[in-house]
Amino acid sequence: MALELQTKVTKAFIDRFDHAPTWVVRAPGRVNLIGEHTDYNDGYVMPLAIDRQILIALCKRTDQKVLVHSLDYDETLEILPSSLISRGNTGWGEYVSAIAFVMTRAGYGLQGWDGVVAGDIPKGAGLSSSAALELAVANAFTLASDIPWEPLKMAQLSQQAENEWVGMQCGIMDQMISACGIAGHALMIDCRSLEHTPVALPHGTAVVVMDTGTRRGLLDSAYNERRRQCQEAAQMFGKTVLRDVDRNTFEKGAFKLTDLQRRRARHVIAENNRVLLAMQAMQSQDAHALGRLMVASHTSLRDDFEVSSRELNIMVECALKAPGCLGARMTGAGFGGCAVALITAEARTPFTDIVTQKYVDATGIQPSMYVCQAKGGVDILPDGSFSQ
Ligand code: GLA
């Protein structure tokens, strides 16, 4: 997949600019195994970087201009990072401007570049195509400007870009995993300290990404509303984030909260605990325990946090009834997009065939699903170095 995409962006770059690109950078999307809506509560998450990505073929310019063409949208963006003052573009170009803006503000002297961008992460599916684009663009700027690549710092700047420029008040999970993913592993991230620990999947298991084929509009406002509700709940305990409210304190003080606040907080507090238990389960090769935690996470997201959807619930139910399934849940922000299942590796083909059929029967919608591989974070593709 990555190789095909690499050929595609390289060829398109040569057609457009009449010479080979100096680099082809790659930033992966992600699927989150467990730990949903916990990152902006300073909690724990357990995503893995997947074999779906955004690539940019690029070459440094002698001025500060950025000229980048998107093959997926067939649009060209031209910006001057030093003179960006407010949102000027729509769609994908917004992320390029946003990264240029935050990096300039952080004091980096940015050099311009010519680029061609393309990806194979389905958009709006909860697989972090935006974070991957942000990290790929950040990497392009560091290469063109001779800035050392600092994954944590770039993840933080990318989050700022999304919060302040794009207006989605996301946490740090997606940017962290796209920047710091480790091949063959999930990453347990403490979203407060940003400490991250690679954790391998239990032996003999595989992770399936199951796209419901549904997308939700106005995701940002529903998401930002959840974030606000969590802050309000934390404030009722005299804290700024729910990470600092332990289960005892919550149970004793829950009467102070409205029913809605109580359910939101209960999800976050229990979900943080589930991530810690999931890490233990993975380290002790207990695939069944991990699967059960994923199911509990889904129930909590559906009933307490209310970010699931009819199709996500149906997909999870179909998966749980299929042979070889150890656990399943919605993944990402929710409201549509993808669910994730943990299965026994030998069940792959019957599993995806059976779930597809059951889901089509129940919804009339054709889903797409694939067994994903855990990949490393942002990198420069080895064959991407061509002499100019
Ligand atoms: C989106 C956000 C993340 C995280 C998830 C929910 O993907 O970008 O920061 O909050 O939703 O866990």
CSV table of C-alpha atoms and ligand atoms in Angstrom, one decimal:
chain,number,residue,atom,x,y,z
A,1,MET,CA,0.0,0.0,0.0
A,2,ALA,CA,2.6,2.5,1.1
A,3,LEU,CA,4.8,1.5,-1.8
A,4,GLU,CA,2.0,2.2,-4.3
A,5,LEU,CA,1.2,5.5,-2.7
A,6,GLN,CA,4.9,6.4,-2.8
A,7,THR,CA,5.1,5.7,-6.5
A,8,LYS,CA,2.0,7.7,-7.0
A,9,VAL,CA,3.2,10.9,-5.2
A,10,THR,CA,6.7,10.6,-6.6
A,11,LYS,CA,5.3,10.4,-10.2
A,12,ALA,CA,2.9,13.2,-9.6
A,13,PHE,CA,5.7,15.3,-8.2
A,14,ILE,CA,7.9,14.7,-11.2
A,15,ASP,CA,5.1,15.5,-13.6
A,16,ARG,CA,4.4,18.8,-11.8
A,17,PHE,CA,7.8,20.0,-10.9
A,18,ASP,CA,10.0,18.4,-13.6
A,19,HIS,CA,12.4,16.8,-11.2
A,20,ALA,CA,12.4,14.1,-8.6
A,21,PRO,CA,11.5,14.9,-5.0
A,22,THR,CA,14.2,15.0,-2.3
A,23,TRP,CA,12.1,13.2,0.3
A,24,VAL,CA,8.9,11.3,0.6
A,25,VAL,CA,7.6,11.5,4.2
A,26,ARG,CA,5.0,9.3,5.7
A,27,ALA,CA,2.7,9.8,8.7
A,28,PRO,CA,0.4,7.0,9.8
A,29,GLY,CA,-3.3,7.0,10.9
A,30,ARG,CA,-4.2,5.1,14.0
A,31,VAL,CA,-6.7,2.9,15.6
A,32,ASN,CA,-7.3,3.1,19.3
A,33,LEU,CA,-7.6,-0.2,21.2
A,34,ILE,CA,-8.9,1.3,24.4
A,35,GLY,CA,-9.0,4.6,26.3
A,36,GLU,CA,-11.5,6.7,24.5
A,37,HIS,CA,-12.3,10.4,25.4
A,38,THR,CA,-9.7,10.1,28.1
A,39,ASP,CA,-6.8,12.0,26.5
A,40,TYR,CA,-8.2,15.5,27.0
A,41,ASN,CA,-8.9,14.5,30.6
A,42,ASP,CA,-5.1,14.0,31.1
A,43,GLY,CA,-5.8,10.2,31.1
A,44,TYR,CA,-4.5,7.0,29.5
A,45,VAL,CA,-4.9,5.7,25.9
A,46,MET,CA,-3.7,2.6,24.0
A,47,PRO,CA,-3.6,3.4,20.2
A,48,LEU,CA,-1.6,1.8,17.5
A,49,ALA,CA,-0.3,3.4,14.4
A,50,ILE,CA,-1.7,1.6,11.3
A,51,ASP,CA,-0.7,0.7,7.8
A,52,ARG,CA,-2.8,3.6,6.4
A,53,GLN,CA,-1.0,6.9,5.9
A,54,ILE,CA,-0.5,10.3,4.4
A,55,LEU,CA,2.6,10.7,2.2
A,56,ILE,CA,4.2,13.9,1.0
A,57,ALA,CA,6.8,14.0,-1.8
A,58,LEU,CA,8.7,17.2,-1.4
A,59,CYS,CA,11.7,19.3,-2.2
A,60,LYS,CA,13.0,22.5,-0.6
A,61,ARG,CA,12.5,25.8,-2.3
A,62,THR,CA,14.8,28.8,-2.2
A,63,ASP,CA,12.1,31.1,-0.9
A,64,GLN,CA,9.5,30.8,1.9
A,65,LYS,CA,6.6,29.8,-0.3
A,66,VAL,CA,4.8,26.5,0.2
A,67,LEU,CA,3.3,25.1,-3.0
A,68,VAL,CA,1.5,21.8,-2.3
A,69,HIS,CA,-0.8,19.8,-4.5
A,70,SER,CA,-3.3,17.3,-3.1
A,71,LEU,CA,-3.9,14.3,-5.3
A,72,ASP,CA,-6.9,13.3,-3.3
A,73,TYR,CA,-8.7,16.6,-3.7
A,74,ASP,CA,-7.1,17.7,-6.9
A,75,GLU,CA,-6.4,21.1,-5.4
A,76,THR,CA,-3.2,23.2,-5.1
A,77,LEU,CA,-2.5,25.4,-2.1
A,78,GLU,CA,0.0,28.2,-2.1
A,79,ILE,CA,0.9,29.9,1.2
A,80,LEU,CA,3.5,32.1,2.7
A,81,PRO,CA,3.9,30.9,6.3
A,82,SER,CA,5.2,34.3,7.6
A,83,SER,CA,2.1,36.1,6.5
A,84,LEU,CA,-0.7,33.8,7.7
A,85,ILE,CA,-3.0,35.7,10.0
A,86,SER,CA,-6.2,33.8,10.0
A,87,ARG,CA,-8.0,30.9,8.4
A,88,GLY,CA,-8.0,31.5,4.7
A,89,ASN,CA,-8.5,28.1,3.1
A,90,THR,CA,-10.9,25.3,3.5
A,91,GLY,CA,-10.5,21.6,3.9
A,92,TRP,CA,-7.1,19.8,3.8
A,93,GLY,CA,-5.3,23.1,3.1
A,94,GLU,CA,-6.4,24.3,6.5
A,95,TYR,CA,-4.1,21.8,8.2
A,96,VAL,CA,-1.1,22.9,6.1
A,97,SER,CA,-1.7,26.5,7.1
A,98,ALA,CA,-2.3,25.6,10.7
A,99,ILE,CA,1.1,23.8,11.0
A,100,ALA,CA,2.9,26.6,9.3
A,101,PHE,CA,1.2,29.0,11.7
A,102,VAL,CA,2.1,27.2,14.9
A,103,MET,CA,5.6,26.4,13.8
A,104,THR,CA,6.2,30.1,12.9
A,105,ARG,CA,4.7,31.2,16.2
A,106,ALA,CA,7.0,28.7,18.1
A,107,GLY,CA,10.0,30.6,16.6
A,108,TYR,CA,11.0,28.2,13.8
A,109,GLY,CA,12.4,29.9,10.7
A,110,LEU,CA,10.6,28.1,8.0
A,111,GLN,CA,11.9,27.5,4.5
A,112,GLY,CA,9.4,26.9,1.7
A,113,TRP,CA,8.9,23.6,-0.2
A,114,ASP,CA,7.1,22.2,-3.2
A,115,GLY,CA,5.1,19.1,-2.4
A,116,VAL,CA,2.5,16.6,-3.6
A,117,VAL,CA,0.4,14.9,-0.9
A,118,ALA,CA,-1.9,11.8,-1.0
A,119,GLY,CA,-3.2,9.3,1.5
A,120,ASP,CA,-5.1,6.1,2.0
A,121,ILE,CA,-6.7,6.8,5.4
A,122,PRO,CA,-10.5,7.0,4.9
A,123,LYS,CA,-11.6,10.6,5.9
A,124,GLY,CA,-13.9,11.2,8.9
A,125,ALA,CA,-13.7,7.5,9.8
A,126,GLY,CA,-12.1,8.0,13.2
A,127,LEU,CA,-8.7,6.8,12.0
A,128,SER,CA,-7.0,10.2,12.4
A,129,SER,CA,-6.4,11.3,8.8
A,130,SER,CA,-6.1,14.9,10.1
A,131,ALA,CA,-3.4,14.1,12.6
A,132,ALA,CA,-1.5,12.2,10.0
A,133,LEU,CA,-1.7,15.1,7.6
A,134,GLU,CA,-0.5,17.5,10.4
A,135,LEU,CA,2.5,15.4,11.3
A,136,ALA,CA,3.4,14.8,7.6
A,137,VAL,CA,3.3,18.5,7.0
A,138,ALA,CA,5.3,19.2,10.2
A,139,ASN,CA,7.9,16.7,9.0
A,140,ALA,CA,8.0,18.3,5.6
A,141,PHE,CA,8.7,21.7,7.2
A,142,THR,CA,11.5,20.3,9.4
A,143,LEU,CA,13.2,18.7,6.4
A,144,ALA,CA,13.0,21.8,4.2
A,145,SER,CA,14.2,24.0,7.0
A,146,ASP,CA,16.9,21.8,8.5
A,147,ILE,CA,15.1,21.6,11.9
A,148,PRO,CA,15.8,18.4,13.9
A,149,TRP,CA,12.8,16.1,14.2
A,150,GLU,CA,11.5,16.1,17.8
A,151,PRO,CA,8.4,13.8,17.8
A,152,LEU,CA,6.9,14.9,21.1
A,153,LYS,CA,7.3,18.6,20.4
A,154,MET,CA,5.9,18.2,16.9
A,155,ALA,CA,2.9,16.2,18.3
A,156,GLN,CA,2.2,19.0,20.7
A,157,LEU,CA,2.5,21.7,18.0
A,158,SER,CA,0.1,19.7,15.8
A,159,GLN,CA,-2.4,19.4,18.6
A,160,GLN,CA,-2.2,23.2,19.0
A,161,ALA,CA,-2.7,23.6,15.3
A,162,GLU,CA,-5.9,21.6,15.4
A,163,ASN,CA,-7.2,23.2,18.6
A,164,GLU,CA,-6.5,26.8,17.7
A,165,TRP,CA,-6.6,27.0,13.9
A,166,VAL,CA,-9.0,24.2,12.9
A,167,GLY,CA,-11.2,24.6,16.1
A,168,MET,CA,-11.4,21.0,17.1
A,169,GLN,CA,-10.5,20.8,20.8
A,170,CYS,CA,-8.9,17.4,20.4
A,171,GLY,CA,-6.5,15.8,22.9
A,172,ILE,CA,-3.0,14.6,22.2
A,173,MET,CA,-3.6,11.0,21.4
A,174,ASP,CA,-3.8,11.1,17.6
A,175,GLN,CA,-0.8,13.3,17.1
A,176,MET,CA,1.3,11.4,19.7
A,177,ILE,CA,0.7,8.0,18.1
A,178,SER,CA,1.3,9.3,14.5
A,179,ALA,CA,4.6,10.8,15.7
A,180,CYS,CA,5.8,8.1,18.1
A,181,GLY,CA,4.2,4.8,17.0
A,182,ILE,CA,6.3,1.6,17.3
A,183,ALA,CA,6.0,-1.1,14.8
A,184,GLY,CA,4.4,-4.3,16.1
A,185,HIS,CA,3.1,-2.6,19.2
A,186,ALA,CA,0.3,-0.5,20.7
A,187,LEU,CA,1.5,2.5,22.7
A,188,MET,CA,0.2,3.1,26.2
A,189,ILE,CA,0.3,6.9,26.5
A,190,ASP,CA,0.0,8.8,29.7
A,191,CYS,CA,-1.5,12.0,28.2
A,192,ARG,CA,-0.4,14.1,31.2
A,193,SER,CA,3.3,13.3,31.3
A,194,LEU,CA,3.4,12.1,27.6
A,195,GLU,CA,5.3,9.1,28.8
A,196,HIS,CA,4.7,6.3,26.4
A,197,THR,CA,5.3,2.5,26.7
A,198,PRO,CA,5.2,0.1,23.8
A,199,VAL,CA,2.9,-2.9,24.5
A,200,ALA,CA,2.7,-5.9,22.1
A,201,LEU,CA,-0.6,-7.5,21.3
A,202,PRO,CA,-1.2,-10.9,22.9
A,203,HIS,CA,0.3,-13.7,20.8
A,204,GLY,CA,-2.0,-15.1,18.2
A,205,THR,CA,-4.3,-12.1,18.0
A,206,ALA,CA,-5.1,-9.6,15.3
A,207,VAL,CA,-6.8,-6.2,15.1
A,208,VAL,CA,-9.5,-5.6,12.6
A,209,VAL,CA,-10.7,-2.1,11.6
A,210,MET,CA,-14.3,-2.2,10.7
A,211,ASP,CA,-15.6,0.9,8.9
A,212,THR,CA,-19.4,1.3,9.3
A,213,GLY,CA,-19.5,3.5,6.1
A,214,THR,CA,-21.3,6.2,8.1
A,215,ARG,CA,-19.9,9.7,8.8
A,216,ARG,CA,-21.2,12.3,11.2
A,217,GLY,CA,-21.4,16.0,10.3
A,218,LEU,CA,-20.9,18.6,13.1
A,219,LEU,CA,-18.5,16.2,14.9
A,220,ASP,CA,-16.5,19.1,16.2
A,221,SER,CA,-19.3,20.6,18.1
A,222,ALA,CA,-20.5,17.3,19.7
A,223,TYR,CA,-16.9,16.6,20.6
A,224,ASN,CA,-16.2,20.0,22.0
A,225,GLU,CA,-19.4,19.7,24.0
A,226,ARG,CA,-18.2,16.4,25.6
A,227,ARG,CA,-15.0,18.1,26.5
A,228,ARG,CA,-16.8,20.9,28.2
A,229,GLN,CA,-19.0,18.5,30.1
A,230,CYS,CA,-15.9,16.7,31.5
A,231,GLN,CA,-14.4,20.0,32.6
A,232,GLU,CA,-17.6,20.9,34.4
A,233,ALA,CA,-17.8,17.6,36.2
A,234,ALA,CA,-14.1,17.9,37.3
A,235,GLN,CA,-14.8,21.4,38.6
A,236,MET,CA,-17.5,20.0,40.8
A,237,PHE,CA,-14.7,18.1,42.6
A,238,GLY,CA,-12.4,21.2,42.7
A,239,LYS,CA,-10.2,19.8,39.9
A,240,THR,CA,-9.5,20.9,36.4
A,241,VAL,CA,-9.4,17.5,34.8
A,242,LEU,CA,-11.1,14.1,35.6
A,243,ARG,CA,-7.7,12.4,35.8
A,244,ASP,CA,-7.5,13.9,39.3
A,245,VAL,CA,-10.8,12.5,40.5
A,246,ASP,CA,-10.3,9.0,41.8
A,247,ARG,CA,-13.1,6.4,41.9
A,248,ASN,CA,-13.7,6.8,45.7
A,249,THR,CA,-13.9,10.5,45.5
A,250,PHE,CA,-16.2,10.2,42.5
A,251,GLU,CA,-18.5,7.7,44.2
A,252,LYS,CA,-18.7,9.8,47.4
A,253,GLY,CA,-19.3,13.1,45.6
A,254,ALA,CA,-21.4,11.9,42.6
A,255,PHE,CA,-24.6,13.3,44.2
A,256,LYS,CA,-23.2,16.8,43.5
A,257,LEU,CA,-23.4,16.2,39.8
A,258,THR,CA,-26.3,16.3,37.4
A,259,ASP,CA,-27.2,12.9,35.9
A,260,LEU,CA,-25.5,13.9,32.6
A,261,GLN,CA,-22.3,15.0,34.4
A,262,ARG,CA,-22.3,11.8,36.5
A,263,ARG,CA,-22.5,9.6,33.4
A,264,ARG,CA,-19.8,11.5,31.5
A,265,ALA,CA,-17.4,11.4,34.5
A,266,ARG,CA,-18.2,7.8,35.3
A,267,HIS,CA,-17.1,6.9,31.7
A,268,VAL,CA,-13.8,8.7,31.9
A,269,ILE,CA,-12.8,7.5,35.4
A,270,ALA,CA,-13.7,3.9,34.6
A,271,GLU,CA,-12.1,4.1,31.1
A,272,ASN,CA,-8.8,5.2,32.5
A,273,ASN,CA,-8.8,2.3,34.8
A,274,ARG,CA,-9.6,0.0,31.9
A,275,VAL,CA,-6.5,1.1,30.0
A,276,LEU,CA,-4.3,0.3,33.0
A,277,LEU,CA,-6.0,-3.2,33.2
A,278,ALA,CA,-5.6,-3.6,29.4
A,279,MET,CA,-1.9,-3.0,29.7
A,280,GLN,CA,-1.6,-5.7,32.4
A,281,ALA,CA,-3.7,-8.1,30.3
A,282,MET,CA,-1.5,-7.6,27.3
A,283,GLN,CA,1.6,-8.0,29.2
A,284,SER,CA,0.4,-11.2,30.7
A,285,GLN,CA,-0.9,-12.5,27.3
A,286,ASP,CA,-4.5,-12.6,28.5
A,287,ALA,CA,-6.3,-11.9,25.2
A,288,HIS,CA,-9.7,-12.7,26.7
A,289,ALA,CA,-9.3,-10.2,29.5
A,290,LEU,CA,-8.3,-7.5,26.9
A,291,GLY,CA,-11.4,-8.4,24.8
A,292,ARG,CA,-13.7,-8.1,27.8
A,293,LEU,CA,-12.3,-4.6,28.6
A,294,MET,CA,-12.9,-3.5,25.1
A,295,VAL,CA,-16.5,-4.6,25.3
A,296,ALA,CA,-16.9,-2.8,28.6
A,297,SER,CA,-15.4,0.3,27.0
A,298,HIS,CA,-18.0,0.2,24.2
A,299,THR,CA,-20.9,-0.2,26.6
A,300,SER,CA,-19.7,2.8,28.6
A,301,LEU,CA,-19.2,5.0,25.5
A,302,ARG,CA,-22.6,4.0,24.3
A,303,ASP,CA,-24.6,4.5,27.5
A,304,ASP,CA,-22.6,6.9,29.7
A,305,PHE,CA,-20.6,9.0,27.2
A,306,GLU,CA,-23.2,8.8,24.4
A,307,VAL,CA,-20.8,9.0,21.5
A,308,SER,CA,-21.7,5.8,19.7
A,309,SER,CA,-24.3,5.4,16.9
A,310,ARG,CA,-26.8,2.9,15.7
A,311,GLU,CA,-24.4,1.6,13.1
A,312,LEU,CA,-21.4,1.4,15.4
A,313,ASN,CA,-23.5,-0.6,17.9
A,314,ILE,CA,-24.7,-2.9,15.2
A,315,MET,CA,-21.2,-3.4,13.9
A,316,VAL,CA,-19.9,-4.2,17.4
A,317,GLU,CA,-22.8,-6.7,18.0
A,318,CYS,CA,-22.1,-8.4,14.6
A,319,ALA,CA,-18.4,-8.7,15.5
A,320,LEU,CA,-19.1,-10.1,18.9
A,321,LYS,CA,-21.3,-12.9,17.4
A,322,ALA,CA,-18.7,-13.8,14.8
A,323,PRO,CA,-16.2,-16.7,15.3
A,324,GLY,CA,-12.8,-15.8,16.8
A,325,CYS,CA,-13.9,-12.5,18.3
A,326,LEU,CA,-12.4,-11.6,21.6
A,327,GLY,CA,-13.7,-8.1,21.9
A,328,ALA,CA,-15.0,-5.2,19.9
A,329,ARG,CA,-15.8,-1.5,20.4
A,330,MET,CA,-16.2,1.8,18.6
A,331,THR,CA,-12.9,3.6,18.1
A,332,GLY,CA,-12.0,7.3,17.9
A,333,ALA,CA,-14.3,10.2,18.6
A,334,GLY,CA,-17.4,8.2,17.7
A,335,PHE,CA,-20.8,9.1,16.2
A,336,GLY,CA,-19.9,7.2,13.1
A,337,GLY,CA,-16.8,5.9,11.4
A,338,CYS,CA,-15.0,2.8,12.6
A,339,ALA,CA,-15.1,0.1,15.2
A,340,VAL,CA,-12.2,-2.1,16.2
A,341,ALA,CA,-12.2,-5.8,17.0
A,342,LEU,CA,-9.6,-8.0,18.6
A,343,ILE,CA,-9.8,-11.5,17.1
A,344,THR,CA,-7.8,-14.7,17.1
A,345,ALA,CA,-5.4,-14.5,14.2
A,346,GLU,CA,-6.5,-17.7,12.5
A,347,ALA,CA,-10.1,-16.4,12.3
A,348,ARG,CA,-9.3,-13.5,10.0
A,349,THR,CA,-11.0,-14.5,6.8
A,350,PRO,CA,-14.2,-16.0,8.2
A,351,PHE,CA,-14.4,-13.1,10.6
A,352,THR,CA,-14.3,-10.3,8.1
A,353,ASP,CA,-16.6,-12.2,5.7
A,354,ILE,CA,-19.2,-13.0,8.4
A,355,VAL,CA,-19.2,-9.6,10.0
A,356,THR,CA,-19.6,-7.9,6.6
A,357,GLN,CA,-22.6,-10.1,5.7
A,358,LYS,CA,-24.3,-9.6,9.1
A,359,TYR,CA,-23.8,-5.9,9.0
A,360,VAL,CA,-25.1,-5.6,5.4
A,361,ASP,CA,-28.2,-7.7,6.4
A,362,ALA,CA,-28.8,-5.4,9.4
A,363,THR,CA,-28.2,-2.0,7.9
A,364,GLY,CA,-28.2,-2.3,4.1
A,365,ILE,CA,-24.8,-0.4,4.2
A,366,GLN,CA,-21.7,-2.0,2.7
A,367,PRO,CA,-18.9,-1.7,5.3
A,368,SER,CA,-15.2,-2.1,4.7
A,369,MET,CA,-12.9,-3.9,7.0
A,370,TYR,CA,-9.3,-5.0,7.1
A,371,VAL,CA,-6.8,-6.6,9.4
A,372,CYS,CA,-4.4,-3.9,10.3
A,373,GLN,CA,-0.7,-4.0,11.1
A,374,ALA,CA,0.9,-1.9,13.8
A,375,LYS,CA,3.4,0.4,12.2
A,376,GLY,CA,6.0,2.9,13.3
A,377,GLY,CA,5.4,6.7,13.6
A,378,VAL,CA,6.4,9.4,11.2
A,379,ASP,CA,9.4,8.6,9.0
A,380,ILE,CA,11.1,9.3,5.7
A,381,LEU,CA,10.6,6.5,3.2
A,382,PRO,CA,13.9,4.8,2.4
A,383,ASP,CA,13.5,5.0,-1.4
A,384,GLY,CA,12.3,8.5,-1.2
A,385,SER,CA,15.8,10.0,-1.4
A,386,PHE,CA,16.4,10.9,-5.0
A,387,SER,CA,19.2,13.1,-6.2
A,388,GLN,CA,17.9,16.4,-7.5
B,1,GLA,C1,-10.5,12.2,18.5
B,1,GLA,C2,-9.5,13.2,19.1
B,1,GLA,C3,-8.6,12.5,20.2
B,1,GLA,C4,-9.4,11.7,21.2
B,1,GLA,C5,-10.5,10.8,20.5
B,1,GLA,C6,-11.4,10.2,21.5
B,1,GLA,O1,-9.8,11.2,17.8
B,1,GLA,O2,-8.7,13.7,18.1
B,1,GLA,O3,-7.8,13.5,20.8
B,1,GLA,O4,-10.0,12.5,22.1
B,1,GLA,O5,-11.3,11.5,19.5
B,1,GLA,O6,-10.7,9.3,22.3
